[in-house]
Amino acid sequence: MYVKYLSRFCWLLVGVVFIFSGLIKLNDPVGTAIKLEEYFEVFAEDFGHFFLLLQPYSRTFSIVLSAAEVVLGAALLLRWQLHIVLRVLLGLTVFFGFLTFYSAAFNKVTDCGCFGDAIKLTPWTSFTKDMVLMAAILVLLRTYERWLKEPLTRRPLIGTLLVTTVAGTAIGIGVYALGHLPIFDLLPYKRGNDIGALMKARAPMRYAYTLEKAGEEITTEAYPTDTAYHFKAMKVLNPEDGPKITDFRVWNDAGDYTQEFLKGIKLVLVIQGLDRLDRDRLPQTAQLLQQAARSRLHIEPVIITSASQIAFDQFRHEKNLTTPYYFVDATVLKTMIRANPGLILLRDGKVLEKWHYHDFPTLRGVEKILDR
C-alpha cells in the first residue's frame, strides 16, 4: 500500500515540476536562450567549437525544449503513453543532471536557469533537484504498470487531442513572448519598479568575518583591531536586504550619467547591440524620439547601447538617430528588456512602461501613460 502512495506522489511531483519549469521558461524564451548560449560557450571551450554553431538557433531550442517539458509533464499527469513518456523524461533528467553536475563541479554556469528568473538555484541545488526527479522517475518506471496504468481519460483519441492541445498552447506562449515581451516580467527592471531604490540596500549590511590567530579560528561580526588576526573569509548575513540592482551604470565620454538618467521623464531606446538588431522600425522610431523631444510633457529621449562608440556613431548617422546616446553594460541591457531594440518609459527612475519593437507606441500613446 505504501508503494501505491509513493508511486502517485512521484507521479504528481514529476508532472507538476516539469510543467512549472517549462511554463516559466516559455514565459521568457529570450532569457532561456541567453542561458543556452552560456552553455554553448562553455562547451565550445571544453569540447570543441561545434557548439558555437548552435548559438544562432538558441531561441528555437529554448521554445522547443521548454514546450517539451510542459507536454511531457501534462502527458504524465494524463497517464498518456506512459511507457514512452517516462523513458523520455528519464533521458531528459539524465541530460539535465549532467549539465547541472558539470556546472557545479567545474563552476561553469552559476545559475542553470531551471526555473527561469522565478526561482534562483545554486548549481549543487539544481543537481540535487535533478537527482530527486531522476529517483522519482525510476520509481514510476518500476510501479506505473500496477498503480498508474489506467489513463485518466479512457478514450485514446481524447488523450491524444489533449496532449496535442497542450503542445500547441505551450508553443504559442513561447512564440508570443518571443515576439513581444514576457507575459510575467520577473526581472528587476519590470514595470512599477524604481531603479534608483533597488540600487540601495534596504537595511545596513551585516557581515561575519572568519579570522585566524595562532592556529585558532574565530568568526565575529565585529572586525577585531588586533592586527595579529589574519583574514580568511567574509560572509554576508542578510543578503536579502542588499541591493537588487548592483550593476546598473550609464556613461559616455564626459563621465558618469547614472544619476541624471534617473531624473525626470525619459523615453529610452535600448539598442543592445548591432548584430541582432531589428532595423526595420528604426526610421519610425527615430521620428518618435524627435517628436518626444518636442512634447508638452518635457520628455527627454535617450539612447543607451552596449555597441562600440565607433560602430554606433557610424550606425546612428546612417539611421538618422540624432538623440543623445550613452553606454550601458550588455548584460544589463539584456536584463532591462528582452528586445533589440526596445523602449522603456521612466519617470524619476521608475519604470512606467516597456515595449518590444513589435509594439512601439505613438507619441500620443506615451503621453497617455504619463497623464494617468
Coordinates of C-alpha atoms in Angstrom, one line a residue:
M1 CA 0.0 0.0 0.0
Y2 CA 2.9 2.4 0.8
V3 CA 4.2 1.7 -2.7
K4 CA 0.9 2.9 -4.2
Y5 CA 1.1 6.2 -2.4
L6 CA 4.8 6.7 -3.2
S7 CA 4.1 6.0 -6.9
R8 CA 1.3 8.5 -7.0
F9 CA 3.3 11.1 -5.1
C10 CA 6.2 10.7 -7.6
W11 CA 3.7 10.9 -10.5
L12 CA 2.3 14.2 -9.2
L13 CA 5.7 15.6 -8.3
V14 CA 7.4 15.0 -11.6
G15 CA 4.4 16.1 -13.7
V16 CA 4.0 19.4 -11.8
V17 CA 7.7 20.2 -11.7
F18 CA 8.1 19.7 -15.4
I19 CA 5.0 21.7 -16.3
F20 CA 6.1 24.6 -14.0
S21 CA 9.7 24.6 -15.2
G22 CA 8.6 24.6 -18.9
L23 CA 6.0 27.4 -18.4
I24 CA 8.4 29.6 -16.5
K25 CA 10.9 29.3 -19.4
L26 CA 8.3 29.8 -22.1
N27 CA 7.3 33.0 -20.4
D28 CA 10.8 34.3 -21.1
P29 CA 12.2 32.4 -24.1
V30 CA 14.9 35.1 -24.7
G31 CA 16.2 34.7 -21.2
T32 CA 16.2 30.9 -21.7
A33 CA 18.1 31.3 -24.9
I34 CA 20.7 33.5 -23.2
K35 CA 21.3 30.7 -20.7
L36 CA 21.6 28.2 -23.5
E37 CA 24.2 30.4 -25.2
E38 CA 26.2 30.4 -21.9
Y39 CA 26.2 26.6 -22.0
F40 CA 27.2 26.6 -25.7
E41 CA 30.1 28.9 -25.0
V42 CA 31.3 26.7 -22.1
F43 CA 31.0 23.6 -24.2
A44 CA 32.8 25.2 -27.1
E45 CA 35.8 26.0 -24.8
D46 CA 35.9 22.5 -23.3
F47 CA 34.7 20.2 -26.1
G48 CA 35.1 22.0 -29.4
H49 CA 33.8 24.9 -31.4
F50 CA 30.9 22.9 -32.9
F51 CA 28.7 24.2 -30.1
L52 CA 29.2 27.8 -31.3
L53 CA 27.3 26.8 -34.4
L54 CA 24.2 26.2 -32.3
Q55 CA 24.1 29.7 -30.9
P56 CA 22.1 31.2 -33.8
Y57 CA 19.3 28.7 -33.0
S58 CA 19.3 29.2 -29.3
R59 CA 15.8 30.8 -29.3
T60 CA 14.3 28.0 -31.3
F61 CA 15.9 25.5 -28.9
S62 CA 14.5 27.4 -25.9
I63 CA 11.0 27.2 -27.1
V64 CA 11.2 23.6 -28.3
L65 CA 12.9 22.3 -25.1
S66 CA 10.6 24.3 -22.8
A67 CA 7.4 23.2 -24.6
A68 CA 8.7 19.6 -24.5
E69 CA 8.9 19.9 -20.7
V70 CA 5.3 21.1 -20.5
V71 CA 4.0 18.4 -22.9
L72 CA 5.8 15.6 -21.1
G73 CA 4.6 16.8 -17.7
A74 CA 1.0 17.1 -19.0
A75 CA 1.2 13.7 -20.7
L76 CA 2.4 12.1 -17.4
L77 CA -0.4 13.6 -15.4
L78 CA -2.9 12.4 -18.0
R79 CA -1.1 9.0 -17.9
W80 CA -0.9 9.1 -21.7
Q81 CA 1.5 6.7 -23.3
L82 CA 3.4 6.3 -20.0
H83 CA 5.8 3.6 -21.3
I84 CA 7.2 6.2 -23.8
V85 CA 6.8 9.4 -21.7
L86 CA 8.6 8.0 -18.6
R87 CA 11.6 6.9 -20.7
V88 CA 11.8 10.3 -22.4
L89 CA 11.6 12.0 -19.0
L90 CA 14.4 9.8 -17.7
G91 CA 16.5 10.7 -20.7
L92 CA 15.9 14.4 -20.2
T93 CA 16.6 14.2 -16.5
V94 CA 19.9 12.4 -17.1
F95 CA 20.8 15.1 -19.6
F96 CA 19.9 18.0 -17.2
G97 CA 21.7 16.2 -14.4
F98 CA 24.9 16.1 -16.5
L99 CA 24.6 19.8 -17.2
T100 CA 24.0 20.8 -13.5
F101 CA 26.8 18.5 -12.3
Y102 CA 29.2 19.9 -14.8
S103 CA 28.2 23.4 -13.8
A104 CA 28.6 22.7 -10.1
A105 CA 31.7 20.6 -10.2
F106 CA 33.7 22.9 -12.5
N107 CA 32.0 26.2 -11.6
K108 CA 31.0 26.8 -15.2
V109 CA 27.4 28.3 -15.2
T110 CA 26.4 29.6 -11.8
D111 CA 22.7 29.6 -12.5
C112 CA 21.2 26.8 -14.6
G113 CA 18.0 28.7 -15.3
C114 CA 15.9 25.6 -14.4
F115 CA 13.1 27.8 -13.3
G116 CA 14.0 30.9 -15.2
D117 CA 14.1 34.1 -13.1
A118 CA 11.3 32.9 -10.8
I119 CA 13.5 30.7 -8.6
K120 CA 17.3 31.0 -8.5
L121 CA 19.1 27.8 -7.6
T122 CA 22.8 27.2 -6.9
P123 CA 24.4 24.6 -9.2
W124 CA 24.5 22.0 -6.4
T125 CA 20.9 22.7 -5.5
S126 CA 20.0 22.3 -9.2
F127 CA 21.9 19.0 -9.3
T128 CA 20.2 17.7 -6.2
K129 CA 16.8 18.6 -7.7
D130 CA 17.6 16.6 -10.8
M131 CA 18.7 13.6 -8.8
V132 CA 15.4 13.7 -6.8
L133 CA 13.4 13.9 -10.1
M134 CA 15.5 11.0 -11.5
A135 CA 14.8 8.9 -8.5
A136 CA 11.1 9.7 -8.7
I137 CA 11.0 8.7 -12.4
L138 CA 12.8 5.4 -11.6
V139 CA 10.2 4.7 -9.0
L140 CA 7.5 5.4 -11.6
L141 CA 9.2 3.1 -14.1
R142 CA 9.0 0.2 -11.6
T143 CA 5.5 0.9 -10.4
Y144 CA 3.4 2.5 -13.0
E145 CA 2.1 -0.7 -14.6
R146 CA 0.4 -1.6 -11.3
W147 CA -0.7 1.7 -9.9
L148 CA -0.9 4.2 -12.8
K149 CA -1.5 2.1 -15.9
E150 CA -5.1 3.3 -16.3
P151 CA -5.2 6.7 -18.2
L152 CA -7.3 9.5 -16.8
T153 CA -9.2 9.5 -20.0
R154 CA -10.2 6.1 -21.2
R155 CA -10.5 7.1 -24.8
P156 CA -7.1 7.2 -26.5
L157 CA -8.2 9.8 -29.1
I158 CA -9.2 12.3 -26.3
G159 CA -5.9 11.8 -24.6
T160 CA -4.1 12.5 -27.9
L161 CA -6.2 15.6 -28.5
L162 CA -5.5 16.9 -25.0
V163 CA -1.7 16.4 -25.4
T164 CA -1.7 18.0 -28.8
T165 CA -3.7 21.0 -27.4
V166 CA -1.1 21.4 -24.6
A167 CA 1.7 21.3 -27.2
G168 CA 0.1 23.9 -29.3
T169 CA -0.7 26.2 -26.3
A170 CA 2.9 25.8 -25.0
I171 CA 4.5 26.7 -28.3
G172 CA 2.0 29.6 -28.7
I173 CA 3.0 31.0 -25.3
G174 CA 6.7 30.9 -26.3
V175 CA 6.2 32.4 -29.7
Y176 CA 4.1 35.2 -28.3
A177 CA 6.6 36.0 -25.6
L178 CA 9.4 36.0 -28.1
G179 CA 7.6 38.4 -30.4
H180 CA 6.5 40.7 -27.6
L181 CA 7.8 40.7 -24.0
P182 CA 7.5 38.2 -21.2
I183 CA 3.9 37.9 -20.1
F184 CA 5.0 38.0 -16.4
D185 CA 8.1 40.2 -16.0
L186 CA 10.2 38.7 -13.2
L187 CA 13.3 40.9 -13.7
P188 CA 14.5 43.8 -11.6
Y189 CA 13.5 46.3 -14.3
K190 CA 9.9 45.3 -14.6
R191 CA 7.0 47.8 -14.7
G192 CA 6.5 49.6 -11.5
N193 CA 10.0 49.1 -10.1
D194 CA 12.1 52.1 -9.1
I195 CA 15.6 51.5 -10.4
G196 CA 17.2 54.0 -8.0
A197 CA 15.6 52.5 -5.0
L198 CA 16.6 49.0 -6.0
M199 CA 20.2 50.1 -6.2
K200 CA 20.2 50.8 -2.5
A201 CA 20.3 48.3 0.4
R202 CA 17.0 48.1 2.4
A203 CA 19.0 47.8 5.6
P204 CA 22.6 48.1 6.7
M205 CA 24.6 45.1 5.6
R206 CA 25.9 42.7 8.2
Y207 CA 29.0 40.6 7.8
A208 CA 30.5 37.6 9.5
Y209 CA 34.3 37.6 9.4
T210 CA 36.4 34.4 9.8
L211 CA 39.9 35.1 11.1
E212 CA 42.8 33.2 12.4
K213 CA 45.3 33.8 15.1
A214 CA 48.0 31.3 16.3
G215 CA 46.2 28.5 14.6
E216 CA 42.8 29.3 16.1
E217 CA 39.9 30.4 14.0
I218 CA 37.2 32.8 15.2
T219 CA 34.0 34.1 13.5
T220 CA 32.8 37.5 14.5
E221 CA 30.6 40.3 13.2
A222 CA 32.9 43.0 14.6
Y223 CA 36.3 43.1 12.8
P224 CA 38.9 43.0 15.5
T225 CA 41.5 45.7 15.9
D226 CA 44.2 43.2 16.9
T227 CA 46.5 43.1 13.8
A228 CA 47.6 39.6 14.8
Y229 CA 44.4 38.2 13.3
H230 CA 44.6 37.1 9.7
F231 CA 41.6 37.4 7.5
K232 CA 40.3 34.2 5.9
A233 CA 36.7 34.7 4.7
M234 CA 33.7 37.0 4.9
K235 CA 30.0 36.1 4.6
V236 CA 27.0 38.4 4.2
L237 CA 24.5 37.6 6.9
N238 CA 21.5 39.4 5.4
P239 CA 21.8 39.2 1.6
E240 CA 18.0 39.6 1.3
D241 CA 18.5 43.2 2.4
G242 CA 21.1 44.0 -0.2
P243 CA 20.6 46.0 -3.4
K244 CA 18.5 44.1 -6.0
I245 CA 20.3 46.0 -8.8
T246 CA 24.1 46.2 -8.4
D247 CA 25.5 46.6 -11.9
F248 CA 23.5 49.5 -13.4
R249 CA 25.6 52.3 -14.7
V250 CA 25.2 54.8 -17.6
W251 CA 28.1 56.7 -19.0
N252 CA 29.7 58.5 -22.0
D253 CA 32.9 60.2 -22.8
A254 CA 32.0 63.1 -20.4
G255 CA 31.7 60.7 -17.4
D256 CA 29.0 59.0 -15.4
Y257 CA 25.4 59.8 -16.3
T258 CA 23.6 57.4 -14.0
Q259 CA 22.1 59.9 -11.5
E260 CA 21.0 62.2 -14.3
F261 CA 19.5 59.3 -16.1
L262 CA 17.3 58.5 -13.1
K263 CA 15.8 62.1 -13.0
G264 CA 12.8 63.5 -15.0
I265 CA 10.9 61.8 -17.7
K266 CA 13.0 59.6 -20.1
L267 CA 11.9 57.8 -23.2
V268 CA 14.8 55.3 -23.5
L269 CA 15.6 53.5 -26.7
V270 CA 17.6 50.4 -25.8
I271 CA 19.9 49.1 -28.5
Q272 CA 21.6 46.1 -27.0
G273 CA 24.0 45.6 -30.0
L274 CA 24.1 46.0 -33.7
D275 CA 24.5 42.3 -34.7
R276 CA 20.9 41.1 -33.9
L277 CA 19.2 44.4 -34.2
D278 CA 15.8 44.6 -35.9
R279 CA 16.3 47.6 -38.1
D280 CA 13.0 47.8 -40.0
R281 CA 11.3 50.0 -37.5
L282 CA 14.2 52.4 -36.8
P283 CA 13.0 55.2 -39.2
Q284 CA 9.7 55.4 -37.3
T285 CA 11.5 55.1 -34.0
A286 CA 13.8 58.0 -34.9
Q287 CA 10.7 60.1 -35.7
L288 CA 9.1 59.1 -32.4
L289 CA 12.2 60.2 -30.4
Q290 CA 12.2 63.5 -32.3
Q291 CA 8.5 64.1 -31.5
A292 CA 9.0 63.2 -27.9
A293 CA 11.7 65.9 -27.6
R294 CA 9.1 68.5 -28.5
S295 CA 6.3 67.0 -26.3
R296 CA 4.4 69.3 -23.9
L297 CA 5.3 66.9 -21.1
H298 CA 9.0 67.6 -21.3
I299 CA 10.0 64.1 -22.3
E300 CA 13.8 63.6 -22.7
P301 CA 14.6 61.0 -25.4
V302 CA 17.8 58.9 -24.7
I303 CA 19.5 56.0 -26.4
I304 CA 21.5 53.5 -24.4
T305 CA 23.6 50.8 -26.1
S306 CA 26.5 48.4 -25.5
A307 CA 27.9 48.8 -29.0
S308 CA 31.3 50.3 -29.5
Q309 CA 31.4 54.1 -29.9
I310 CA 32.9 54.0 -33.4
A311 CA 30.4 51.4 -34.7
F312 CA 27.4 53.2 -33.1
D313 CA 28.4 56.6 -34.4
Q314 CA 28.5 55.3 -37.9
F315 CA 25.2 53.4 -37.4
R316 CA 23.3 56.4 -36.0
H317 CA 24.3 58.7 -38.8
E318 CA 23.1 56.1 -41.3
K319 CA 19.7 55.8 -39.5
N320 CA 19.4 59.5 -38.6
L321 CA 19.3 58.9 -34.9
T322 CA 20.1 62.3 -33.6
T323 CA 19.1 61.6 -30.0
P324 CA 21.9 61.7 -27.3
Y325 CA 23.3 58.3 -26.6
Y326 CA 25.1 56.7 -23.6
F327 CA 26.6 53.3 -22.8
V328 CA 25.4 50.5 -20.5
D329 CA 26.9 47.1 -20.0
A330 CA 25.5 44.5 -22.5
T331 CA 24.3 42.1 -19.8
V332 CA 22.4 44.9 -18.0
L333 CA 20.6 45.8 -21.3
K334 CA 19.5 42.2 -21.8
T335 CA 18.1 42.2 -18.3
M336 CA 16.4 45.6 -18.7
I337 CA 14.3 44.5 -21.7
R338 CA 14.1 41.3 -23.9
A339 CA 14.0 43.2 -27.2
N340 CA 16.6 44.7 -29.5
P341 CA 15.6 47.4 -29.9
G342 CA 13.2 48.1 -27.1
L343 CA 11.6 51.2 -25.5
I344 CA 11.4 52.0 -21.8
L345 CA 9.5 54.9 -20.3
L346 CA 10.9 56.2 -17.0
R347 CA 9.8 58.9 -14.5
D348 CA 12.4 59.7 -11.9
G349 CA 13.9 56.2 -12.4
K350 CA 10.6 54.4 -12.1
V351 CA 9.7 52.1 -14.9
L352 CA 6.3 53.2 -16.2
E353 CA 6.1 51.0 -19.4
K354 CA 8.2 48.8 -21.7
W355 CA 7.7 48.0 -25.3
H356 CA 9.0 45.3 -27.7
Y357 CA 9.9 46.7 -31.1
H358 CA 6.7 44.9 -32.5
D359 CA 4.6 47.1 -30.1
F360 CA 6.3 50.5 -30.3
P361 CA 3.7 53.2 -29.4
T362 CA 2.9 56.6 -30.9
L363 CA 3.7 59.8 -29.1
R364 CA 0.1 60.0 -28.1
G365 CA 0.3 56.6 -26.5
V366 CA 3.3 57.6 -24.5
E367 CA 1.6 60.8 -23.3
K368 CA -1.5 58.9 -22.3
I369 CA 0.6 56.8 -19.9
L370 CA 2.2 60.0 -18.4
D371 CA -1.2 61.7 -18.0
R372 CA -2.5 58.9 -15.8

